[in-house]
mmCIF file of C-alpha atoms in Angstrom:
data_model
loop_
_atom_site.group_PDB
_atom_site.id
_atom_site.type_symbol
_atom_site.label_atom_id
_atom_site.label_comp_id
_atom_site.label_asym_id
_atom_site.label_seq_id
_atom_site.Cartn_x
_atom_site.Cartn_y
_atom_site.Cartn_z
ATOM 1 C CA MET A 22 -78.422 6.351 -8.019
ATOM 2 C CA VAL A 23 -74.683 6.840 -7.459
ATOM 3 C CA ASN A 24 -72.865 8.364 -10.412
ATOM 4 C CA ILE A 25 -69.961 6.499 -11.983
ATOM 5 C CA ASP A 26 -66.687 7.563 -10.423
ATOM 6 C CA LYS A 27 -64.733 10.111 -12.430
ATOM 7 C CA VAL A 28 -61.312 9.614 -13.953
ATOM 8 C CA LYS A 29 -58.604 12.239 -13.639
ATOM 9 C CA LYS A 30 -55.439 12.398 -15.743
ATOM 10 C CA LYS A 31 -52.606 13.984 -13.799
ATOM 11 C CA SER A 32 -50.326 14.025 -16.845
ATOM 12 C CA THR A 33 -49.859 12.204 -20.142
ATOM 13 C CA SER A 34 -47.113 10.071 -18.609
ATOM 14 C CA MET A 35 -49.265 8.723 -15.811
ATOM 15 C CA SER A 36 -52.151 6.298 -15.754
ATOM 16 C CA PRO A 37 -55.596 7.775 -15.086
ATOM 17 C CA ILE A 38 -56.550 7.999 -11.416
ATOM 18 C CA ALA A 39 -60.088 7.085 -10.400
ATOM 19 C CA VAL A 40 -61.796 9.757 -8.321
ATOM 20 C CA PRO A 41 -64.968 9.071 -6.324
ATOM 21 C CA ASP A 42 -68.051 10.975 -7.398
ATOM 22 C CA ALA A 43 -68.576 14.126 -5.310
ATOM 23 C CA ASP A 44 -72.091 13.200 -4.159
ATOM 24 C CA ARG A 45 -71.024 9.689 -3.239
ATOM 25 C CA LEU A 46 -68.098 10.994 -1.193
ATOM 26 C CA ALA A 47 -70.231 13.589 0.618
ATOM 27 C CA LYS A 48 -72.897 11.007 1.418
ATOM 28 C CA ILE A 49 -70.380 8.594 2.961
ATOM 29 C CA CYS A 50 -68.785 11.424 4.962
ATOM 30 C CA TYR A 51 -72.163 12.495 6.362
ATOM 31 C CA GLN A 52 -73.060 8.898 7.172
ATOM 32 C CA THR A 53 -69.771 8.404 9.020
ATOM 33 C CA PHE A 54 -70.322 11.576 11.013
ATOM 34 C CA GLU A 55 -73.829 10.441 11.924
ATOM 35 C CA SER A 56 -72.523 7.014 12.999
ATOM 36 C CA ILE A 57 -70.086 8.287 15.641
ATOM 37 C CA SER A 58 -71.216 9.178 19.154
ATOM 38 C CA LYS A 59 -72.857 12.539 19.791
ATOM 39 C CA THR A 60 -69.984 13.716 22.017
ATOM 40 C CA GLY A 61 -68.943 17.182 20.861
ATOM 41 C CA LYS A 62 -71.554 17.482 18.133
ATOM 42 C CA PRO A 63 -73.464 20.751 17.725
ATOM 43 C CA ILE A 64 -76.924 21.122 19.226
ATOM 44 C CA LEU A 65 -79.250 20.637 16.255
ATOM 45 C CA GLY A 66 -81.149 23.808 15.446
ATOM 46 C CA LYS A 67 -79.011 25.927 17.801
ATOM 47 C CA GLU A 68 -75.386 25.494 16.727
ATOM 48 C CA TRP A 69 -73.421 25.042 13.501
ATOM 49 C CA THR A 70 -69.979 23.792 12.555
ATOM 50 C CA VAL A 71 -67.797 22.842 9.597
ATOM 51 C CA LEU A 72 -67.112 19.187 8.775
ATOM 52 C CA SER A 73 -64.005 18.000 6.915
ATOM 53 C CA CYS A 74 -63.193 14.374 6.065
ATOM 54 C CA ILE A 75 -60.458 12.307 4.425
ATOM 55 C CA ALA A 76 -61.586 9.135 2.696
ATOM 56 C CA LYS A 77 -59.539 6.201 1.432
ATOM 57 C CA TYR A 78 -60.466 4.898 -2.021
ATOM 58 C CA GLU A 79 -59.410 1.444 -3.194
ATOM 59 C CA HIS A 80 -59.301 1.512 -6.979
ATOM 60 C CA HIS A 81 -59.636 -2.234 -7.569
ATOM 61 C CA THR A 82 -62.695 -2.767 -5.399
ATOM 62 C CA LYS A 83 -63.979 0.839 -5.562
ATOM 63 C CA ASP A 84 -64.422 0.689 -1.788
ATOM 64 C CA LEU A 85 -64.626 4.119 -0.185
ATOM 65 C CA GLU A 86 -64.338 4.721 3.551
ATOM 66 C CA VAL A 87 -63.693 7.691 5.799
ATOM 67 C CA VAL A 88 -60.450 7.298 7.747
ATOM 68 C CA SER A 89 -60.440 10.681 9.477
ATOM 69 C CA LEU A 90 -62.883 13.486 10.159
ATOM 70 C CA GLY A 91 -62.789 16.785 11.979
ATOM 71 C CA THR A 92 -65.146 19.590 12.888
ATOM 72 C CA GLY A 93 -64.500 23.064 14.190
ATOM 73 C CA THR A 94 -64.186 26.786 13.529
ATOM 74 C CA ARG A 95 -61.868 28.021 16.287
ATOM 75 C CA CYS A 96 -58.209 28.668 17.075
ATOM 76 C CA ILE A 97 -56.384 30.116 20.068
ATOM 77 C CA GLY A 98 -54.592 33.451 20.453
ATOM 78 C CA ARG A 99 -50.821 33.797 20.446
ATOM 79 C CA SER A 100 -50.581 34.273 24.226
ATOM 80 C CA LEU A 101 -52.130 30.833 24.810
ATOM 81 C CA LEU A 102 -49.497 28.851 22.889
ATOM 82 C CA SER A 103 -47.947 25.998 24.878
ATOM 83 C CA ASN A 104 -44.258 25.014 25.072
ATOM 84 C CA GLN A 105 -45.214 21.449 26.005
ATOM 85 C CA GLY A 106 -46.812 20.432 22.699
ATOM 86 C CA ASP A 107 -49.999 19.583 24.565
ATOM 87 C CA LYS A 108 -52.364 22.185 23.127
ATOM 88 C CA LEU A 109 -53.838 22.675 19.649
ATOM 89 C CA ASN A 110 -53.186 26.107 18.195
ATOM 90 C CA ASP A 111 -55.674 25.555 15.384
ATOM 91 C CA SER A 112 -58.961 23.651 15.702
ATOM 92 C CA HIS A 113 -60.517 24.386 12.318
ATOM 93 C CA ALA A 114 -62.145 21.328 10.746
ATOM 94 C CA GLU A 115 -59.549 20.965 7.976
ATOM 95 C CA VAL A 116 -56.725 20.881 10.529
ATOM 96 C CA MET A 117 -58.506 18.535 12.953
ATOM 97 C CA CYS A 118 -59.184 16.157 10.075
ATOM 98 C CA ARG A 119 -55.603 16.220 8.801
ATOM 99 C CA ARG A 120 -54.198 15.602 12.286
ATOM 100 C CA GLY A 121 -56.552 12.648 12.664
ATOM 101 C CA PHE A 122 -55.141 11.408 9.371
ATOM 102 C CA LEU A 123 -51.629 11.505 10.839
ATOM 103 C CA LEU A 124 -52.827 9.202 13.625
ATOM 104 C CA TYR A 125 -54.235 6.881 10.977
ATOM 105 C CA LEU A 126 -50.915 6.852 9.083
ATOM 106 C CA TYR A 127 -48.909 6.035 12.213
ATOM 107 C CA ASP A 128 -51.298 3.176 12.951
ATOM 108 C CA GLU A 129 -50.938 1.818 9.406
ATOM 109 C CA ILE A 130 -47.129 2.080 9.568
ATOM 110 C CA SER A 131 -47.096 0.078 12.796
ATOM 111 C CA LYS A 132 -49.346 -2.542 11.212
ATOM 112 C CA ALA A 133 -47.015 -2.812 8.208
ATOM 113 C CA MET A 134 -44.320 -4.297 10.461
ATOM 114 C CA ASP A 135 -46.698 -6.979 11.748
ATOM 115 C CA PRO A 136 -47.136 -9.969 9.367
ATOM 116 C CA GLU A 137 -50.508 -10.691 10.967
ATOM 117 C CA GLU A 138 -51.934 -7.288 9.999
ATOM 118 C CA ASN A 139 -53.144 -5.755 6.754
ATOM 119 C CA SER A 140 -51.821 -2.277 6.020
ATOM 120 C CA ILE A 141 -51.872 0.331 3.269
ATOM 121 C CA PHE A 142 -48.064 0.307 3.591
ATOM 122 C CA SER A 143 -45.338 -2.228 2.906
ATOM 123 C CA PHE A 144 -41.712 -1.945 4.002
ATOM 124 C CA ASN A 145 -39.048 -1.761 1.290
ATOM 125 C CA GLU A 146 -35.894 -3.304 2.760
ATOM 126 C CA SER A 147 -33.555 -1.845 0.136
ATOM 127 C CA LYS A 148 -34.896 1.715 0.446
ATOM 128 C CA LYS A 149 -35.451 1.366 4.199
ATOM 129 C CA LYS A 150 -38.720 3.172 3.655
ATOM 130 C CA PHE A 151 -42.432 2.444 3.799
ATOM 131 C CA GLU A 152 -44.318 2.449 0.496
ATOM 132 C CA ILE A 153 -48.027 3.045 0.103
ATOM 133 C CA SER A 154 -50.102 0.696 -2.032
ATOM 134 C CA SER A 155 -50.582 1.955 -5.605
ATOM 135 C CA ASP A 156 -54.209 0.785 -5.380
ATOM 136 C CA ILE A 157 -55.064 3.449 -2.805
ATOM 137 C CA SER A 158 -55.740 7.180 -3.030
ATOM 138 C CA PHE A 159 -57.034 9.748 -0.565
ATOM 139 C CA HIS A 160 -59.828 12.254 -1.052
ATOM 140 C CA PHE A 161 -60.781 15.328 0.952
ATOM 141 C CA MET A 162 -64.252 16.768 1.552
ATOM 142 C CA THR A 163 -65.308 19.919 3.386
ATOM 143 C CA THR A 164 -68.697 21.517 3.970
ATOM 144 C CA PHE A 165 -67.466 25.112 3.748
ATOM 145 C CA ALA A 166 -64.877 27.029 1.762
ATOM 146 C CA PRO A 167 -61.441 26.950 3.447
ATOM 147 C CA CYS A 168 -60.731 30.287 5.128
ATOM 148 C CA GLY A 169 -58.299 32.523 3.301
ATOM 149 C CA ASP A 170 -57.668 32.703 -0.431
ATOM 150 C CA ALA A 171 -60.234 30.046 -1.433
ATOM 151 C CA SER A 172 -62.986 32.247 0.008
ATOM 152 C CA ILE A 173 -62.360 35.244 -2.245
ATOM 153 C CA PHE A 174 -64.571 35.098 -5.325
ATOM 154 C CA ASP A 175 -67.335 36.914 -7.174
ATOM 155 C CA ILE A 176 -70.579 35.271 -6.085
ATOM 156 C CA GLU A 177 -72.475 36.492 -9.152
ATOM 157 C CA SER A 178 -70.132 34.665 -11.515
ATOM 158 C CA SER A 179 -70.102 31.621 -9.243
ATOM 159 C CA ARG A 180 -73.837 31.062 -8.970
ATOM 160 C CA SER A 181 -77.155 32.609 -9.913
ATOM 161 C CA GLU A 182 -78.990 32.263 -6.590
ATOM 162 C CA GLU A 183 -79.968 35.432 -4.755
ATOM 163 C CA VAL A 184 -77.623 36.357 -1.907
ATOM 164 C CA ILE A 185 -78.991 37.973 1.238
ATOM 165 C CA GLU A 186 -76.553 39.864 3.429
ATOM 166 C CA PRO A 187 -76.926 38.929 7.114
ATOM 167 C CA SER A 188 -77.670 41.664 9.593
ATOM 168 C CA GLU A 189 -74.935 42.935 11.900
ATOM 169 C CA SER A 190 -76.689 41.385 14.898
ATOM 170 C CA LYS A 191 -76.533 37.965 13.258
ATOM 171 C CA ARG A 192 -72.898 38.481 12.289
ATOM 172 C CA SER A 193 -71.991 39.056 15.924
ATOM 173 C CA LYS A 194 -72.787 35.417 16.707
ATOM 174 C CA LEU A 195 -69.677 34.338 14.807
ATOM 175 C CA HIS A 196 -67.278 34.685 17.723
ATOM 176 C CA GLU A 197 -64.402 33.084 15.787
ATOM 177 C CA PRO A 198 -65.748 33.572 12.272
ATOM 178 C CA ARG A 199 -65.016 31.615 9.183
ATOM 179 C CA ASP A 200 -65.120 33.691 6.013
ATOM 180 C CA GLU A 201 -68.091 35.942 5.422
ATOM 181 C CA LYS A 202 -69.627 37.733 2.447
ATOM 182 C CA SER A 203 -69.755 41.423 1.637
ATOM 183 C CA ILE A 204 -71.827 43.447 -0.800
ATOM 184 C CA ASP A 205 -70.426 46.536 -2.518
ATOM 185 C CA ASN A 206 -72.210 48.938 -4.856
ATOM 186 C CA THR A 207 -71.632 46.934 -8.027
ATOM 187 C CA LYS A 208 -71.449 43.226 -7.205
ATOM 188 C CA THR A 209 -71.643 40.609 -4.510
ATOM 189 C CA THR A 210 -68.305 39.211 -3.421
ATOM 190 C CA ASN A 211 -67.444 36.430 -1.025
ATOM 191 C CA PHE A 212 -64.494 37.626 1.013
ATOM 192 C CA THR A 213 -62.177 36.251 3.645
ATOM 193 C CA GLY A 214 -61.915 37.395 7.227
ATOM 194 C CA ALA A 215 -58.368 35.999 7.377
ATOM 195 C CA LYS A 216 -55.694 38.652 7.896
ATOM 196 C CA LEU A 217 -52.725 39.371 5.645
ATOM 197 C CA ILE A 218 -49.152 38.942 6.880
ATOM 198 C CA TYR A 219 -46.525 41.566 6.055
ATOM 199 C CA LYS A 220 -42.759 41.507 6.442
ATOM 200 C CA ASN A 221 -42.468 45.193 7.239
ATOM 201 C CA THR A 222 -44.760 45.604 10.225
ATOM 202 C CA GLU A 223 -43.711 49.225 10.678
ATOM 203 C CA VAL A 224 -45.547 50.279 7.523
ATOM 204 C CA PRO A 225 -49.319 50.580 8.089
ATOM 205 C CA GLN A 226 -51.132 48.089 5.877
ATOM 206 C CA ASP A 227 -54.721 47.051 5.283
ATOM 207 C CA LEU A 228 -54.727 43.595 6.842
ATOM 208 C CA MET A 229 -58.188 42.930 5.403
ATOM 209 C CA ALA A 230 -57.320 43.811 1.781
ATOM 210 C CA GLN A 231 -58.900 41.168 -0.458
ATOM 211 C CA SER A 232 -55.803 40.593 -2.609
ATOM 212 C CA ILE A 233 -55.520 37.048 -3.939
ATOM 213 C CA GLY A 234 -52.596 34.673 -3.578
ATOM 214 C CA ASP A 235 -51.312 36.176 -0.316
ATOM 215 C CA VAL A 236 -50.589 34.333 2.936
ATOM 216 C CA ARG A 237 -52.999 35.036 5.780
ATOM 217 C CA THR A 238 -53.612 34.128 9.393
ATOM 218 C CA LYS A 239 -56.901 32.728 10.673
ATOM 219 C CA PRO A 240 -59.841 35.095 11.187
ATOM 220 C CA GLY A 241 -60.927 35.870 14.723
ATOM 221 C CA ARG A 242 -62.565 38.534 16.872
ATOM 222 C CA GLY A 243 -60.327 38.241 19.920
ATOM 223 C CA GLU A 244 -56.560 38.167 20.314
ATOM 224 C CA PRO A 245 -54.691 37.753 16.980
ATOM 225 C CA THR A 246 -53.588 34.212 16.193
ATOM 226 C CA LEU A 247 -50.448 32.821 14.588
ATOM 227 C CA SER A 248 -52.398 30.084 12.819
ATOM 228 C CA ILE A 249 -52.131 30.188 9.032
ATOM 229 C CA SER A 250 -55.370 30.141 7.013
ATOM 230 C CA CYS A 251 -56.720 26.801 5.829
ATOM 231 C CA SER A 252 -56.267 27.827 2.175
ATOM 232 C CA ASP A 253 -52.552 28.385 2.763
ATOM 233 C CA LYS A 254 -52.201 25.150 4.731
ATOM 234 C CA LEU A 255 -53.922 23.191 1.967
ATOM 235 C CA ALA A 256 -51.547 24.798 -0.545
ATOM 236 C CA LYS A 257 -48.561 23.832 1.612
ATOM 237 C CA TRP A 258 -49.775 20.219 1.963
ATOM 238 C CA ASN A 259 -50.378 20.161 -1.780
ATOM 239 C CA VAL A 260 -46.611 20.500 -2.286
ATOM 240 C CA LEU A 261 -45.084 18.932 0.831
ATOM 241 C CA GLY A 262 -47.704 16.243 1.344
ATOM 242 C CA LEU A 263 -50.281 15.580 4.025
ATOM 243 C CA GLN A 264 -47.949 13.453 6.122
ATOM 244 C CA GLY A 265 -45.704 16.243 7.466
ATOM 245 C CA ALA A 266 -41.968 16.159 8.170
ATOM 246 C CA LEU A 267 -41.836 13.357 10.750
ATOM 247 C CA ILE A 268 -43.819 10.780 8.794
ATOM 248 C CA TYR A 269 -42.083 11.748 5.553
ATOM 249 C CA SER A 270 -38.786 10.561 7.051
ATOM 250 C CA LEU A 271 -40.387 7.088 7.174
ATOM 251 C CA LEU A 272 -41.833 7.090 3.629
ATOM 252 C CA ASP A 273 -40.474 6.852 0.089
ATOM 253 C CA LYS A 274 -42.668 9.706 -1.165
ATOM 254 C CA PRO A 275 -45.208 12.278 0.066
ATOM 255 C CA ILE A 276 -48.950 11.576 0.251
ATOM 256 C CA TYR A 277 -51.284 13.930 -1.622
ATOM 257 C CA TYR A 278 -55.029 14.406 -1.990
ATOM 258 C CA SER A 279 -56.250 13.065 -5.336
ATOM 259 C CA SER A 280 -59.453 15.090 -5.142
ATOM 260 C CA ILE A 281 -61.086 17.818 -3.073
ATOM 261 C CA THR A 282 -64.867 17.999 -2.782
ATOM 262 C CA LEU A 283 -66.680 21.159 -1.711
ATOM 263 C CA CYS A 284 -70.203 20.750 -0.344
ATOM 264 C CA ASP A 285 -71.737 24.221 -0.172
ATOM 265 C CA HIS A 286 -72.184 25.719 -3.623
ATOM 266 C CA GLN A 287 -73.518 28.943 -2.069
ATOM 267 C CA HIS A 288 -70.294 29.577 -0.130
ATOM 268 C CA CYS A 289 -67.710 27.698 -2.206
ATOM 269 C CA ASP A 290 -66.265 28.219 -5.657
ATOM 270 C CA ILE A 291 -64.297 25.622 -7.638
ATOM 271 C CA GLU A 292 -62.114 28.114 -9.505
ATOM 272 C CA ALA A 293 -61.240 30.005 -6.311
ATOM 273 C CA ALA A 294 -60.288 26.705 -4.651
ATOM 274 C CA LYS A 295 -58.092 25.738 -7.615
ATOM 275 C CA ARG A 296 -56.361 29.101 -7.490
ATOM 276 C CA ALA A 297 -55.774 28.903 -3.748
ATOM 277 C CA ILE A 298 -54.578 25.302 -3.622
ATOM 278 C CA TRP A 299 -52.376 24.872 -6.698
ATOM 279 C CA LYS A 300 -52.797 27.468 -9.468
ATOM 280 C CA ARG A 301 -51.165 30.107 -7.280
ATOM 281 C CA PHE A 302 -47.856 28.321 -7.896
ATOM 282 C CA THR A 303 -48.042 28.664 -11.689
ATOM 283 C CA ASN A 304 -45.961 31.406 -13.316
ATOM 284 C CA THR A 305 -43.497 31.358 -10.426
ATOM 285 C CA LYS A 306 -39.944 30.035 -10.359
ATOM 286 C CA PHE A 307 -40.831 27.508 -7.683
ATOM 287 C CA SER A 308 -40.313 23.924 -8.884
ATOM 288 C CA PRO A 309 -39.805 21.238 -6.220
ATOM 289 C CA GLU A 310 -37.492 18.291 -6.789
ATOM 290 C CA LYS A 311 -38.969 14.821 -7.029
ATOM 291 C CA PRO A 312 -40.608 13.043 -5.316
ATOM 292 C CA PHE A 313 -42.278 16.349 -4.384
ATOM 293 C CA THR A 314 -44.474 18.121 -6.900
ATOM 294 C CA VAL A 315 -47.130 20.801 -7.206
ATOM 295 C CA ASN A 316 -50.028 18.379 -6.955
ATOM 296 C CA GLN A 317 -53.161 19.120 -8.999
ATOM 297 C CA PRO A 318 -56.113 17.396 -7.300
ATOM 298 C CA LEU A 319 -59.465 17.297 -9.037
ATOM 299 C CA ILE A 320 -61.670 19.883 -7.334
ATOM 300 C CA GLN A 321 -65.381 19.177 -7.570
ATOM 301 C CA MET A 322 -68.683 20.313 -6.079
ATOM 302 C CA SER A 323 -71.307 18.136 -4.420
ATOM 303 C CA ARG A 324 -74.850 19.346 -4.984
ATOM 304 C CA GLY A 325 -76.491 16.536 -3.060
ATOM 305 C CA LYS A 326 -77.867 16.561 0.456
ATOM 306 C CA LYS A 327 -76.599 19.395 2.646
ATOM 307 C CA PHE A 328 -74.786 18.980 5.947
ATOM 308 C CA LYS A 329 -77.442 19.310 8.631
ATOM 309 C CA TYR A 330 -75.145 21.337 10.899
ATOM 310 C CA GLU A 331 -74.114 23.733 8.134
ATOM 311 C CA ARG A 332 -73.339 27.361 8.913
ATOM 312 C CA ASN A 333 -76.465 29.336 9.709
ATOM 313 C CA MET A 334 -76.329 32.971 10.756
ATOM 314 C CA ASP A 335 -79.258 32.433 13.152
ATOM 315 C CA ARG A 336 -77.226 29.883 15.144
ATOM 316 C CA ASP A 337 -74.083 29.954 17.266
ATOM 317 C CA PRO A 338 -70.836 28.248 16.235
ATOM 318 C CA ALA A 339 -70.318 25.042 18.234
ATOM 319 C CA PRO A 340 -67.725 25.633 20.980
ATOM 320 C CA GLY A 341 -65.946 22.294 20.542
ATOM 321 C CA SER A 342 -63.999 20.672 17.717
ATOM 322 C CA ILE A 343 -64.214 16.925 17.045
ATOM 323 C CA VAL A 344 -61.496 14.627 15.775
ATOM 324 C CA TRP A 345 -62.292 11.043 14.797
ATOM 325 C CA SER A 346 -59.722 8.646 13.351
ATOM 326 C CA LYS A 347 -60.196 5.092 12.105
ATOM 327 C CA LEU A 348 -57.609 3.021 13.979
ATOM 328 C CA LYS A 349 -57.696 -0.491 15.445
ATOM 329 C CA LYS A 350 -59.491 1.260 18.273
ATOM 330 C CA CYS A 351 -61.064 4.374 16.792
ATOM 331 C CA VAL A 352 -60.198 7.710 18.378
ATOM 332 C CA HIS A 353 -63.001 10.185 19.080
ATOM 333 C CA GLN A 354 -62.049 13.269 21.090
ATOM 334 C CA VAL A 355 -63.240 16.841 21.499
ATOM 335 C CA SER A 356 -61.031 19.915 21.684
ATOM 336 C CA VAL A 357 -62.138 23.023 23.578
ATOM 337 C CA ASN A 358 -59.728 25.961 23.586
ATOM 338 C CA GLY A 359 -57.045 23.641 22.228
ATOM 339 C CA LYS A 360 -57.282 21.076 25.026
ATOM 340 C CA LEU A 361 -59.071 17.772 25.563
ATOM 341 C CA GLN A 362 -62.612 18.392 26.730
ATOM 342 C CA GLY A 363 -63.041 17.316 30.339
ATOM 343 C CA ALA A 364 -59.322 16.898 31.014
ATOM 344 C CA THR A 365 -57.913 18.265 34.271
ATOM 345 C CA LYS A 366 -54.375 18.715 35.574
ATOM 346 C CA LYS A 367 -54.980 15.739 37.838
ATOM 347 C CA SER A 368 -56.200 13.453 35.053
ATOM 348 C CA GLY A 369 -53.431 14.556 32.683
ATOM 349 C CA GLY A 370 -55.543 13.702 29.644
ATOM 350 C CA ARG A 371 -54.319 15.003 26.282
ATOM 351 C CA LEU A 372 -55.616 15.098 22.762
ATOM 352 C CA LYS A 373 -54.215 12.237 20.685
ATOM 353 C CA ILE A 374 -53.624 14.751 17.883
ATOM 354 C CA SER A 375 -51.597 17.188 19.984
ATOM 355 C CA LYS A 376 -47.989 17.600 18.861
ATOM 356 C CA ILE A 377 -46.591 15.696 21.810
ATOM 357 C CA GLU A 378 -48.901 12.696 21.312
ATOM 358 C CA LEU A 379 -48.207 12.537 17.579
ATOM 359 C CA PHE A 380 -44.502 12.798 18.415
ATOM 360 C CA ARG A 381 -44.993 9.886 20.804
ATOM 361 C CA CYS A 382 -46.326 7.801 17.881
ATOM 362 C CA TYR A 383 -43.162 8.617 15.924
ATOM 363 C CA PHE A 384 -41.054 7.974 19.012
ATOM 364 C CA GLU A 385 -42.509 4.464 19.451
ATOM 365 C CA ILE A 386 -41.804 3.564 15.819
ATOM 366 C CA LEU A 387 -38.205 4.757 16.131
ATOM 367 C CA LYS A 388 -37.649 2.747 19.291
ATOM 368 C CA LYS A 389 -38.900 -0.421 17.582
ATOM 369 C CA PHE A 390 -37.589 -0.023 14.049
ATOM 370 C CA ASN A 391 -34.701 2.492 13.935
ATOM 371 C CA ASP A 392 -32.238 -0.311 13.094
ATOM 372 C CA LYS A 393 -34.321 -1.012 9.973
ATOM 373 C CA LEU A 394 -35.109 2.606 9.100
ATOM 374 C CA ASN A 395 -31.628 4.026 9.666
ATOM 375 C CA ILE A 396 -32.946 7.559 10.229
ATOM 376 C CA PHE A 397 -30.554 8.197 13.095
ATOM 377 C CA GLU A 398 -27.039 6.815 12.837
ATOM 378 C CA GLY A 399 -25.310 5.306 15.861
ATOM 379 C CA ASP A 400 -26.690 5.203 19.364
ATOM 380 C CA VAL A 401 -29.513 7.630 20.000
ATOM 381 C CA ASP A 402 -30.863 8.642 23.385
ATOM 382 C CA PHE A 403 -34.480 8.900 22.365
ATOM 383 C CA THR A 404 -35.467 10.116 25.830
ATOM 384 C CA SER A 405 -33.684 13.415 25.130
ATOM 385 C CA LEU A 406 -34.764 13.762 21.488
ATOM 386 C CA ARG A 407 -36.461 17.111 20.935
ATOM 387 C CA TYR A 408 -39.416 17.495 18.597
ATOM 388 C CA CYS A 409 -37.648 20.164 16.521
ATOM 389 C CA ASP A 410 -34.525 17.974 16.151
ATOM 390 C CA ALA A 411 -36.556 14.991 15.001
ATOM 391 C CA LYS A 412 -38.254 17.139 12.342
ATOM 392 C CA SER A 413 -34.887 18.448 11.147
ATOM 393 C CA GLN A 414 -33.845 14.879 10.262
ATOM 394 C CA SER A 415 -36.329 14.975 7.394
ATOM 395 C CA THR A 416 -33.816 16.886 5.271
ATOM 396 C CA GLU A 417 -35.510 16.542 1.857
ATOM 397 C CA TYR A 418 -38.789 17.787 3.284
ATOM 398 C CA GLN A 419 -37.156 20.702 5.093
ATOM 399 C CA GLN A 420 -35.268 21.806 1.973
ATOM 400 C CA VAL A 421 -38.432 21.868 -0.170
ATOM 401 C CA TRP A 422 -40.259 23.766 2.576
ATOM 402 C CA LYS A 423 -37.422 26.288 2.744
ATOM 403 C CA ASN A 424 -37.531 26.758 -1.030
ATOM 404 C CA LEU A 425 -41.324 27.039 -1.026
ATOM 405 C CA LYS A 426 -41.212 29.880 1.479
ATOM 406 C CA ARG A 427 -38.345 31.572 -0.375
ATOM 407 C CA ASP A 428 -39.736 31.288 -3.905
ATOM 408 C CA TYR A 429 -43.445 31.607 -3.344
ATOM 409 C CA PHE A 430 -44.971 32.242 0.071
ATOM 410 C CA LYS A 431 -42.375 34.926 0.968
ATOM 411 C CA VAL A 432 -43.964 35.336 4.425
ATOM 412 C CA TRP A 433 -45.287 32.809 6.929
ATOM 413 C CA ALA A 434 -46.381 33.276 10.521
ATOM 414 C CA THR A 435 -43.431 32.510 12.801
ATOM 415 C CA LYS A 436 -44.149 30.949 16.166
ATOM 416 C CA PRO A 437 -41.699 31.095 19.090
ATOM 417 C CA SER A 438 -39.025 28.400 18.682
ATOM 418 C CA GLU A 439 -39.580 27.282 22.279
ATOM 419 C CA ILE A 440 -42.903 25.655 21.427
ATOM 420 C CA ASN A 441 -41.107 22.961 19.387
ATOM 421 C CA MET A 442 -38.371 22.058 21.859
ATOM 422 C CA PHE A 443 -40.310 19.603 24.013
ATOM 423 C CA ILE A 444 -39.309 15.965 24.527
ATOM 424 C CA ILE A 445 -41.161 12.758 25.383
ATOM 425 C CA SER A 446 -40.733 12.463 29.140
#
């Protein structure tokens, strides 16, 4: 029996927002994952992965469907970054899923300009912006605690089940580990393998210190990465929106998660997730200007059926990362080492969620609708438009991001500027 969907009040001035029940959401996410082809899926009984999904909820009909999903536990080292926008730096499930969601948004924006299509968006002629239907909200689910701040919590206060520390030989199977647990002399604590970032790199620091609220880079056993932890990325999206800078320039307001569902009560903690995603901003001077806000999604735990490919210390992490996005023609691709599985230089195949392909989606919308959108004034040579310059046009977004780094994050991994200077050739 499916529980009645919950109601969340964001503030006294807003109407209640319906939130799908955690078990219902998890069940639909698992069913969607099972329904897609086996390409890129872990070998059952031998490999594990993390699954993250974004589902669209229609309040009037209570219809719930997955529009994007991602799997994965890996990211690439700093020396492997590409200046062509054709490689994924970060292939963790949360990031794969969110990038698939960007594809979905671009598809819905294109449909909004076609009177023959149904879309979650409508175009406001006076604002020259796309508006999302008020009947729709988006909900996130993940089968493991996001790496970074959300993974630091006292297990004993989080649950009563006995915790068994894995042997070192089993730990070694986690080549690009998510967060792991550690036992000290007094209590059992879930800790993060993500590494702290410091401004003053000349001063020796404990990069593995389990301080809360600090920005970290992804965990890994090989070359250090410049990919920010999933906890920090979720916190960023919780202020700036899921849509990113490019899509925000097309919209009247950012898009936020209305709820976040965790699906492993042994390795997740609701209070730690709240702290990592939005409570960390309380008691700071940071206060974004509208339409941006510090979003407060309902964070809930599913205690229903477990993900059959859940992390198991006796198995190996799956080498590939899946992205699936619900478009007119659904996208299902696999990333290995940041590139499309099976692609060769001769074939020229690229991941649809790579920066350059997402930029191409934006590029196509500008070519068709710039006279209506009025993002760029005058004649624009789109063939020479750089990715970084297009992002800079989203001035409201960039100002809030600048303030967020200044007033709260303080530090953030800086990638070489060259990797954002590519164009659509």
